[in-house]
């Protein structure tokens, strides 16, 4: 069975057929680097990582692009408040973002373009829109996208969702510097410099200023991928206006269809409520790490629910994640012991079940269902002593392929720090010389450092507590 995905553009599940297979161009709206990303943001980035990993599992050659929004109203405000410079301020949060991405075992996107490094591309895209009569410079010096002119060309504004043009954006706050727009629905492509911007501005043919947020994504995605590419991802909160505006700008400039498949991840609630700092249920990844959780547990939890379902993130759920992962670790650990370095081709049954589930619009809940069924059956066979080394090796090989998509790893994958290995070796030496007092002391010291040591006829094994 081939992969099917829900496309927001058609509001239906479609067969996935990339424009030039086996290549797949995939763009995911990245972070605005003015703060640490919160767990709701991470749901989207882990979802994008899962899509990429699964496409690679299916032998597609993916180019995964994720932008860094390093120029934006909130950023300018914070730079002013913290009396720092733009690169210093955004650099700090950008590095933190990439560290967190690693903590959650997300593969690094192939390209992570920064908006501030694509000002010429942004300017030339705006120039194209002006030349086609779709964008105009207003009295305030800013350049706006005219939705009326765009529609006048027979283009559809409202591809991702049905819009009521009379009420459109009426509820949005109109800034004083945006009164110059011809229509309230128009959005800024280039924002002219205002005193609060201080030294954060770029020269352009339209005057000094900075790009709007939407145009950044159009310019960078089309530069790195093509004018038309396969997949654009993001959280559902970005459907309107951000993604709709990306389509309008891109198709308005090129006259070509922008993106074939739009995928949107649903919201995340924390303890049943919308996350907010005032409710005390607002968590960054770092907040969760400080509570003693691991990136692996958080990642697992974030990929337990279908991406189009609202997900309720709870601390109780995280406890469940620990138990679930421990079940997998135990099973995989036993399989490794039985396989004892035997090599075998992956067990195709579990792989087929796993892949059939994910082919169905990335039905991850069904995939986990198959995995835990497989764990139960495997444990049963191990208990009955009916699993041969070759069977165990085949199961293990299948698990490694499955985990290349899930990215939760096994506890044994955890790198053991050199000082811990040295202590374990000292303990073996102490045991050999029958210094049991010392070997017990080392065991306690390891425990205090968060490691348990298990002896077996083949040597010892270190496990993280
Ligand atoms: Zn974007």
XYZ file of C-alpha atoms and ligand atoms in Angstrom:
466
model
C 0.000 0.000 0.000
C 1.242 3.472 -0.800
C 1.375 6.398 1.552
C -1.779 8.469 1.962
C -1.822 11.867 3.643
C -4.480 14.350 4.636
C -3.957 17.431 2.496
C -5.362 20.648 3.987
C -5.543 22.007 0.439
C -8.128 19.426 -0.657
C -9.458 18.695 2.868
C -9.133 15.034 2.018
C -6.817 12.060 2.316
C -4.831 11.694 -0.900
C -2.263 9.302 -2.330
C 1.170 10.793 -1.842
C 2.773 11.296 -5.249
C 5.697 13.731 -5.181
C 6.389 16.004 -8.156
C 9.702 14.343 -9.102
C 10.014 11.024 -7.271
C 11.993 9.759 -5.475
C 12.839 13.337 -4.497
C 10.673 15.107 -1.946
C 11.010 18.786 -1.075
C 9.656 19.489 2.391
C 9.447 22.830 4.191
C 8.478 23.340 7.803
C 7.975 26.786 9.347
C 10.704 27.077 11.940
C 11.030 28.894 15.247
C 10.880 32.615 15.862
C 13.977 32.892 17.996
C 12.909 35.281 20.761
C 12.346 32.709 23.530
C 12.737 28.990 24.261
C 10.333 26.893 22.196
C 7.476 25.461 24.256
C 6.116 21.957 24.234
C 3.310 22.909 21.792
C 5.945 24.107 19.306
C 7.850 20.885 19.865
C 4.847 18.820 18.926
C 5.019 20.382 15.457
C 8.790 19.927 15.065
C 8.690 16.308 16.212
C 5.778 15.738 13.808
C 7.870 17.172 10.950
C 10.750 14.917 11.977
C 8.433 11.891 11.951
C 7.183 12.749 8.445
C 10.739 13.103 7.163
C 11.919 9.890 8.812
C 8.959 7.947 7.447
C 9.499 9.260 3.926
C 13.136 8.169 4.190
C 12.026 4.776 5.486
C 9.955 4.565 2.280
C 13.117 5.340 0.298
C 12.218 8.867 -0.737
C 15.108 11.326 -0.977
C 13.951 14.109 1.252
C 15.260 17.668 1.350
C 14.012 19.000 4.668
C 14.121 22.783 5.023
C 13.242 24.688 8.182
C 13.619 28.435 8.403
C 14.761 30.478 11.356
C 12.706 33.630 11.831
C 15.323 35.938 13.284
C 13.634 39.232 12.500
C 10.138 40.009 13.748
C 8.236 42.530 15.932
C 8.676 40.615 19.201
C 12.377 40.119 18.509
C 12.916 43.839 17.959
C 11.041 44.614 21.182
C 13.135 42.163 23.210
C 16.398 43.370 21.674
C 15.425 46.890 22.768
C 14.393 45.750 26.258
C 17.506 43.665 26.843
C 19.828 46.319 25.365
C 21.614 43.775 23.241
C 22.204 43.396 19.509
C 20.027 41.445 17.089
C 22.592 38.683 16.329
C 23.510 38.302 20.009
C 19.895 38.012 21.075
C 18.662 35.680 18.343
C 21.912 33.648 18.367
C 21.296 32.634 21.969
C 17.786 31.310 21.309
C 18.775 29.758 18.006
C 21.504 27.702 19.707
C 19.058 26.693 22.440
C 16.585 25.600 19.771
C 19.118 23.330 18.076
C 20.172 21.846 21.416
C 16.530 21.074 22.209
C 16.053 19.590 18.740
C 18.907 17.200 19.549
C 17.506 16.397 22.992
C 14.318 15.259 21.258
C 16.391 13.233 18.783
C 15.053 15.123 15.777
C 17.239 14.833 12.691
C 18.770 18.151 11.728
C 16.927 19.617 8.755
C 19.165 19.661 5.668
C 18.938 23.433 5.481
C 18.004 25.981 8.145
C 17.997 29.364 6.390
C 17.836 32.549 8.446
C 15.507 35.308 7.308
C 18.150 38.005 7.872
C 20.449 36.218 5.423
C 17.821 36.231 2.659
C 16.935 39.920 2.450
C 17.955 40.161 -1.276
C 15.691 37.195 -2.173
C 12.844 38.712 -0.146
C 13.285 42.083 -1.854
C 13.305 40.548 -5.325
C 10.105 38.587 -4.561
C 8.404 41.807 -3.427
C 9.635 43.556 -6.591
C 8.041 40.811 -8.695
C 4.726 41.277 -6.903
C 4.894 45.057 -7.396
C 5.726 44.561 -11.086
C 2.678 42.317 -11.493
C 0.504 44.938 -9.827
C -0.342 42.718 -6.838
C 1.662 44.669 -4.261
C 1.731 48.408 -3.656
C 3.692 50.893 -1.627
C 1.459 52.772 0.799
C 1.784 56.281 2.160
C 3.507 54.984 5.318
C 6.375 53.646 3.170
C 5.454 49.993 3.758
C 4.662 47.605 0.925
C 1.411 45.636 1.121
C -0.046 42.681 -0.707
C -3.366 43.527 -2.334
C -5.777 40.655 -1.950
C -8.270 42.364 -4.246
C -5.748 42.652 -7.105
C -4.631 39.076 -6.568
C -8.207 37.843 -6.801
C -8.692 40.089 -9.815
C -6.165 37.893 -11.644
C -8.461 34.950 -11.055
C -6.338 33.689 -8.138
C -7.961 32.098 -5.142
C -7.276 33.597 -1.727
C -8.725 31.111 0.727
C -7.276 27.864 -0.573
C -6.633 26.350 2.849
C -9.856 27.459 4.435
C -13.076 29.121 3.379
C -12.959 32.833 4.052
C -15.630 35.405 4.527
C -14.074 38.384 2.808
C -16.384 40.910 4.426
C -15.361 39.946 7.914
C -11.800 39.007 7.117
C -9.233 40.209 9.624
C -11.773 42.640 11.033
C -11.008 41.198 14.436
C -7.281 41.596 14.014
C -5.639 44.492 15.700
C -4.753 47.090 13.141
C -1.606 48.907 14.115
C -1.460 52.639 13.751
C 1.262 52.284 11.127
C -0.995 50.041 9.071
C -3.838 52.513 8.551
C -2.292 53.366 5.224
C -3.384 50.035 3.738
C -5.933 50.178 0.920
C -7.903 47.364 2.483
C -7.870 45.994 6.022
C -7.323 42.507 4.618
C -4.028 43.449 2.935
C -0.878 42.346 4.693
C 2.605 43.803 4.902
C 5.423 42.460 2.748
C 7.899 45.151 3.748
C 7.532 47.211 6.908
C 9.019 50.661 6.703
C 11.480 51.667 9.395
C 10.014 53.264 12.521
C 11.965 54.919 15.382
C 11.468 51.873 17.669
C 13.363 49.718 15.162
C 16.543 51.631 16.111
C 19.383 50.202 14.019
C 17.465 47.094 12.927
C 16.632 47.803 9.297
C 17.809 47.052 5.769
C 17.966 49.343 2.747
C 15.654 48.405 -0.118
C 14.257 49.920 -3.330
C 11.111 50.685 -1.270
C 13.042 52.468 1.481
C 14.622 51.372 4.741
C 12.749 48.723 6.654
C 12.404 45.012 7.248
C 10.467 42.102 5.785
C 7.081 40.901 6.993
C 6.961 37.414 8.435
C 4.953 35.704 5.677
C 7.224 36.778 2.809
C 10.276 35.248 4.534
C 8.879 31.738 4.173
C 7.842 32.228 0.520
C 11.271 33.585 -0.428
C 13.341 30.963 1.407
C 11.264 27.912 0.527
C 11.195 28.754 -3.187
C 14.906 29.611 -3.240
C 16.034 26.334 -1.672
C 13.358 24.028 -3.043
C 11.535 25.005 -6.251
C 8.742 27.432 -7.133
C 6.543 24.330 -6.763
C 7.426 21.758 -4.129
C 5.899 18.746 -2.412
C 5.180 19.235 1.285
C 4.700 22.250 3.520
C 4.192 21.561 7.208
C 3.298 23.550 10.260
C 1.023 23.796 13.256
C -2.668 24.315 12.489
C -2.480 27.779 14.055
C -0.405 28.812 11.029
C -3.057 27.903 8.426
C -4.436 31.418 8.488
C -3.126 33.925 7.822
C 0.500 32.725 7.576
C 0.176 29.810 5.162
C -2.628 31.359 3.141
C -0.437 34.436 2.698
C 2.545 32.272 1.708
C 0.419 30.737 -1.060
C -0.806 34.146 -2.245
C 2.675 35.686 -2.344
C 4.298 32.705 -4.026
C 1.609 31.963 -6.604
C 1.110 35.702 -7.153
C 4.793 36.053 -8.063
C 5.373 32.872 -10.067
C 1.958 31.971 -11.462
C 2.727 28.353 -10.515
C 1.081 26.155 -7.869
C 3.173 26.644 -4.698
C 2.808 23.451 -2.643
C 1.257 20.097 -3.499
C 0.551 18.786 0.028
C -0.121 20.954 3.080
C 0.131 19.053 6.371
C -0.938 20.597 9.662
C -0.369 19.291 13.155
C -3.133 19.824 15.702
C -2.879 21.796 18.945
C -1.489 20.580 22.181
C -3.217 21.098 25.507
C -1.433 20.768 28.818
C -3.401 19.077 31.573
C -6.589 19.630 29.528
C -6.132 23.365 29.107
C -4.654 25.712 26.583
C -1.099 26.378 27.643
C -0.587 29.760 29.271
C 1.993 31.258 31.576
C -0.747 32.571 33.883
C -2.287 29.085 34.321
C 1.106 27.666 35.268
C 0.792 24.961 32.590
C 3.302 26.498 30.199
C 6.323 24.266 29.661
C 9.421 24.652 27.602
C 11.413 21.482 26.956
C 13.933 22.777 29.485
C 11.227 23.016 32.169
C 10.448 19.331 31.632
C 14.134 18.350 31.717
C 14.423 20.218 35.028
C 11.621 17.960 36.341
C 13.894 14.983 35.670
C 12.329 13.876 32.392
C 14.345 12.790 29.407
C 14.065 13.971 25.819
C 13.303 10.402 24.885
C 10.232 10.273 27.159
C 8.938 13.596 25.877
C 9.489 12.542 22.265
C 7.665 9.270 22.856
C 4.696 11.051 24.369
C 4.541 13.612 21.560
C 4.293 10.841 18.975
C 1.712 8.683 20.711
C -1.271 10.549 19.266
C -2.296 11.055 15.664
C -0.973 14.376 14.381
C -4.424 15.642 13.449
C -5.843 15.032 16.923
C -5.593 17.586 19.690
C -3.194 16.094 22.180
C -3.475 16.440 25.923
C 0.014 16.536 27.394
C 0.012 15.493 31.047
C 2.631 14.646 33.612
C 0.698 11.435 34.202
C 1.127 10.667 30.515
C 4.854 11.108 30.924
C 4.840 8.511 33.690
C 3.063 6.178 31.222
C 5.776 6.965 28.672
C 8.430 5.743 31.105
C 6.584 2.435 31.557
C 6.014 1.959 27.827
C 9.641 2.645 26.993
C 10.807 0.317 29.742
C 8.715 -2.475 28.176
C 10.385 -1.888 24.821
C 13.851 -1.670 26.396
C 13.391 -4.915 28.247
C 12.197 -6.750 25.167
C 14.942 -5.332 22.927
C 17.535 -6.066 25.626
C 16.478 -9.727 25.778
C 16.438 -9.978 21.995
C 20.030 -8.701 21.860
C 21.105 -11.271 24.414
C 19.464 -14.134 22.517
C 20.650 -12.884 19.105
C 24.169 -12.611 20.536
C 25.564 -10.793 17.466
C 23.860 -13.126 14.973
C 22.900 -11.254 11.803
C 19.594 -11.741 10.039
C 17.339 -9.962 7.573
C 14.602 -7.933 9.307
C 11.409 -9.728 10.227
C 9.062 -8.560 7.472
C 5.781 -9.250 9.312
C 6.150 -6.540 11.945
C 7.644 -4.144 9.391
C 4.643 -4.601 7.104
C 2.192 -4.055 9.949
C 4.046 -0.949 11.086
C 4.221 0.472 7.610
C 0.570 -0.298 6.799
C -0.424 1.750 9.857
C 1.755 4.726 8.946
C 0.753 4.606 5.271
C -2.746 5.386 6.488
C -2.196 9.130 7.023
C 0.551 8.437 9.585
C -1.725 6.517 11.930
C 0.796 6.378 14.714
C -1.647 5.040 17.324
C -2.241 1.985 15.148
C 1.536 1.661 14.635
C 2.159 1.662 18.399
C -0.649 -0.880 18.753
C 1.228 -3.225 16.394
C 4.530 -2.614 18.189
C 3.164 -3.439 21.633
C 1.408 -6.512 20.265
C 4.777 -7.585 18.866
C 6.450 -6.907 22.264
C 3.859 -9.102 24.008
C 4.261 -11.939 21.489
C 8.055 -11.714 21.605
C 8.104 -11.764 25.408
C 5.865 -14.830 25.329
C 8.214 -16.641 22.964
C 11.207 -15.650 25.082
C 9.475 -16.978 28.203
C 8.744 -20.253 26.379
C 12.369 -20.452 25.267
C 11.120 -20.891 21.720
C 13.011 -17.997 20.179
C 16.161 -18.974 18.296
C 19.124 -16.630 17.848
C 18.224 -16.091 14.167
C 14.593 -15.181 15.039
C 15.785 -12.787 17.700
C 18.243 -11.196 15.265
C 15.479 -10.787 12.663
C 13.205 -9.143 15.229
C 16.010 -6.902 16.376
C 16.808 -5.834 12.810
C 13.116 -5.007 12.282
C 13.030 -2.970 15.489
C 16.041 -0.937 14.335
C 14.239 -0.112 11.082
C 11.089 0.832 12.962
C 13.086 2.967 15.330
C 14.720 4.769 12.411
C 11.226 6.291 12.050
C 10.189 6.624 15.696
C 13.571 7.785 16.953
C 12.970 6.724 20.549
C 16.036 4.469 20.606
C 16.615 2.005 23.385
C 18.103 2.684 26.742
C 21.206 0.757 25.729
C 21.832 3.374 23.044
C 22.592 5.894 25.735
C 26.227 6.842 25.695
C 28.035 5.833 28.825
C 30.328 8.609 30.053
C 34.012 7.730 30.266
C 34.201 8.251 34.063
C 31.331 5.764 34.563
C 33.013 3.126 32.372
C 36.273 3.700 34.281
C 34.481 3.104 37.598
C 32.887 -0.076 36.257
C 36.311 -1.329 35.127
C 37.795 -0.508 38.568
C 35.023 -2.544 40.136
C 35.807 -5.544 37.937
C 39.479 -5.226 38.926
C 38.486 -5.015 42.628
C 36.302 -8.123 42.268
C 39.109 -10.020 40.554
C 41.425 -9.222 43.441
C 38.624 -10.224 45.831
C 38.412 -6.719 47.306
C 34.639 -6.935 47.749
C 34.478 -3.963 50.064
C 35.869 -1.786 47.306
C 33.715 -3.358 44.595
C 30.579 -2.701 46.704
C 31.693 0.868 47.344
C 32.086 1.429 43.605
C 28.648 -0.067 42.978
C 27.196 2.471 45.457
C 29.153 5.287 43.867
C 27.773 4.344 40.432
C 24.264 4.243 41.861
C 24.737 7.700 43.327
C 25.725 8.860 39.842
C 22.554 7.339 38.363
C 23.877 4.018 36.986
C 23.220 0.408 37.933
C 25.645 -2.317 37.115
C 24.429 -5.816 36.337
C 26.787 -8.763 36.249
C 26.321 -11.625 33.832
C 28.475 -14.566 32.713
C 29.531 -12.448 29.731
C 30.702 -9.517 31.815
C 28.825 -6.513 33.120
C 26.147 -4.194 31.789
C 25.603 -0.578 32.774
C 22.060 0.732 32.845
C 20.866 4.261 33.487
C 18.541 4.514 36.460
Zn 6.269 29.933 7.457
